[in-house]
């Protein structure tokens, strides 16, 4: 169903989403528009981000739920133009560096595989640390979107290099780097990436959720 441009949902950066994006981003069940308006651009303006703003995104992540409230996530951040920037940018794959170099900040998301329960002296394996870190990154991305910025998860980075760069112990798993910036014009990108610079669709919920059975799934 097409909608009038005037009623099209506003994206977090203030522009109206294209009709194509709206069609790709329609919810089958009623949800808050913020979930549809968040997406992961690769064209960033390179605008500087102040540390206080970046910390609001990490603050949102801090309030994620976690198993035992162990809060296993850790974040190493680097803002463009600071001494911290090049070492983290340098861990990204060549493809991802090609667009993420115009981001305003990068955040490496890692989490502790073990935790120390209250009153215990021996650390215990935390089976949900990765799940919890995923929840934290999602809140970070939502807060960035709500604040008029965009966050783009990057799994294509050299984990060994990042581990060595920051001397991260084996007890921590490195999950992703998040590129954060203001969305820029897609002409900043190569022709190939320009074609992909649009909010993506999702599989139907019926393929993803079933009541009381698994054999339903592929
Ligand atoms: C953990 C994770 C790793 C990702 N890795 C990359 C990546 O290496 N390069 C890239 O361009 N996009 C990457 N993405 C972005 C996804 O392709 C994107 O989130 C997905 O297509 C859904 O689109 P949306 O975020 O715009 O809704 C990654 C996203 C996540 C959550």
mmCIF file of C-alpha atoms and ligand atoms in Angstrom, residues 25 38-42 93 95-96 99 137 151-157 175-177 193 196 198-202, ligand 1:
data_model
loop_
_atom_site.group_PDB
_atom_site.id
_atom_site.type_symbol
_atom_site.label_atom_id
_atom_site.label_comp_id
_atom_site.label_asym_id
_atom_site.label_seq_id
_atom_site.Cartn_x
_atom_site.Cartn_y
_atom_site.Cartn_z
ATOM 1 C CA UNK A 25 10.367 -1.627 6.020
ATOM 2 C CA UNK A 38 16.799 2.458 12.556
ATOM 3 C CA UNK A 39 18.961 1.151 9.760
ATOM 4 C CA UNK A 40 22.617 0.813 8.884
ATOM 5 C CA UNK A 41 23.918 3.280 6.308
ATOM 6 C CA UNK A 42 27.483 3.213 4.999
ATOM 7 C CA UNK A 93 38.612 -5.403 6.651
ATOM 8 C CA UNK A 95 35.959 -3.446 2.378
ATOM 9 C CA UNK A 96 34.681 -2.047 5.659
ATOM 10 C CA UNK A 99 33.239 3.253 3.989
ATOM 11 C CA UNK A 137 24.662 -3.321 20.939
ATOM 12 C CA UNK A 151 25.182 2.957 13.992
ATOM 13 C CA UNK A 152 26.364 0.210 11.643
ATOM 14 C CA UNK A 153 27.550 -3.140 13.013
ATOM 15 C CA UNK A 154 30.754 -4.509 11.487
ATOM 16 C CA UNK A 155 31.628 -8.181 11.845
ATOM 17 C CA UNK A 156 34.320 -7.933 9.182
ATOM 18 C CA UNK A 157 37.343 -7.042 11.263
ATOM 19 C CA UNK A 175 32.031 -9.616 18.698
ATOM 20 C CA UNK A 176 31.873 -6.631 16.384
ATOM 21 C CA UNK A 177 32.946 -3.083 15.748
ATOM 22 C CA UNK A 193 27.569 0.475 -2.445
ATOM 23 C CA UNK A 196 22.851 -1.036 -1.423
ATOM 24 C CA UNK A 198 18.801 1.737 1.499
ATOM 25 C CA UNK A 199 16.917 0.223 4.439
ATOM 26 C CA UNK A 200 16.652 -3.534 3.992
ATOM 27 C CA UNK A 201 13.577 -5.781 4.288
ATOM 28 C CA UNK A 202 13.087 -8.709 6.652
HETATM 29 C C1 LIG B 1 26.982 -8.242 14.009
HETATM 30 C C2 LIG B 1 26.851 -7.514 12.698
HETATM 31 C C3 LIG B 1 27.878 -7.586 11.790
HETATM 32 C C4 LIG B 1 27.793 -6.879 10.578
HETATM 33 N N1 LIG B 1 28.875 -6.857 9.742
HETATM 34 C C5 LIG B 1 28.873 -6.025 8.672
HETATM 35 C C6 LIG B 1 30.052 -5.848 7.903
HETATM 36 O O1 LIG B 1 31.115 -6.415 8.181
HETATM 37 N N2 LIG B 1 29.995 -4.983 6.853
HETATM 38 C C7 LIG B 1 28.864 -4.303 6.529
HETATM 39 O O2 LIG B 1 28.900 -3.516 5.577
HETATM 40 N N3 LIG B 1 27.705 -4.448 7.233
HETATM 41 C C8 LIG B 1 27.699 -5.292 8.301
HETATM 42 N N4 LIG B 1 26.556 -5.431 9.076
HETATM 43 C C9 LIG B 1 25.325 -4.709 8.726
HETATM 44 C C10 LIG B 1 24.214 -5.656 8.298
HETATM 45 O O3 LIG B 1 24.434 -6.085 6.983
HETATM 46 C C11 LIG B 1 22.859 -4.955 8.464
HETATM 47 O O4 LIG B 1 22.643 -4.648 9.815
HETATM 48 C C12 LIG B 1 21.719 -5.830 7.963
HETATM 49 O O5 LIG B 1 21.789 -5.969 6.569
HETATM 50 C C13 LIG B 1 20.365 -5.280 8.341
HETATM 51 O O6 LIG B 1 20.221 -3.984 7.832
HETATM 52 P P1 LIG B 1 19.807 -2.753 8.757
HETATM 53 O O7 LIG B 1 20.753 -2.727 9.931
HETATM 54 O O8 LIG B 1 19.967 -1.555 7.855
HETATM 55 O O9 LIG B 1 18.395 -2.974 9.209
HETATM 56 C C14 LIG B 1 26.623 -6.156 10.272
HETATM 57 C C15 LIG B 1 25.564 -6.114 11.200
HETATM 58 C C16 LIG B 1 25.679 -6.780 12.402
HETATM 59 C C17 LIG B 1 24.545 -6.684 13.388
#
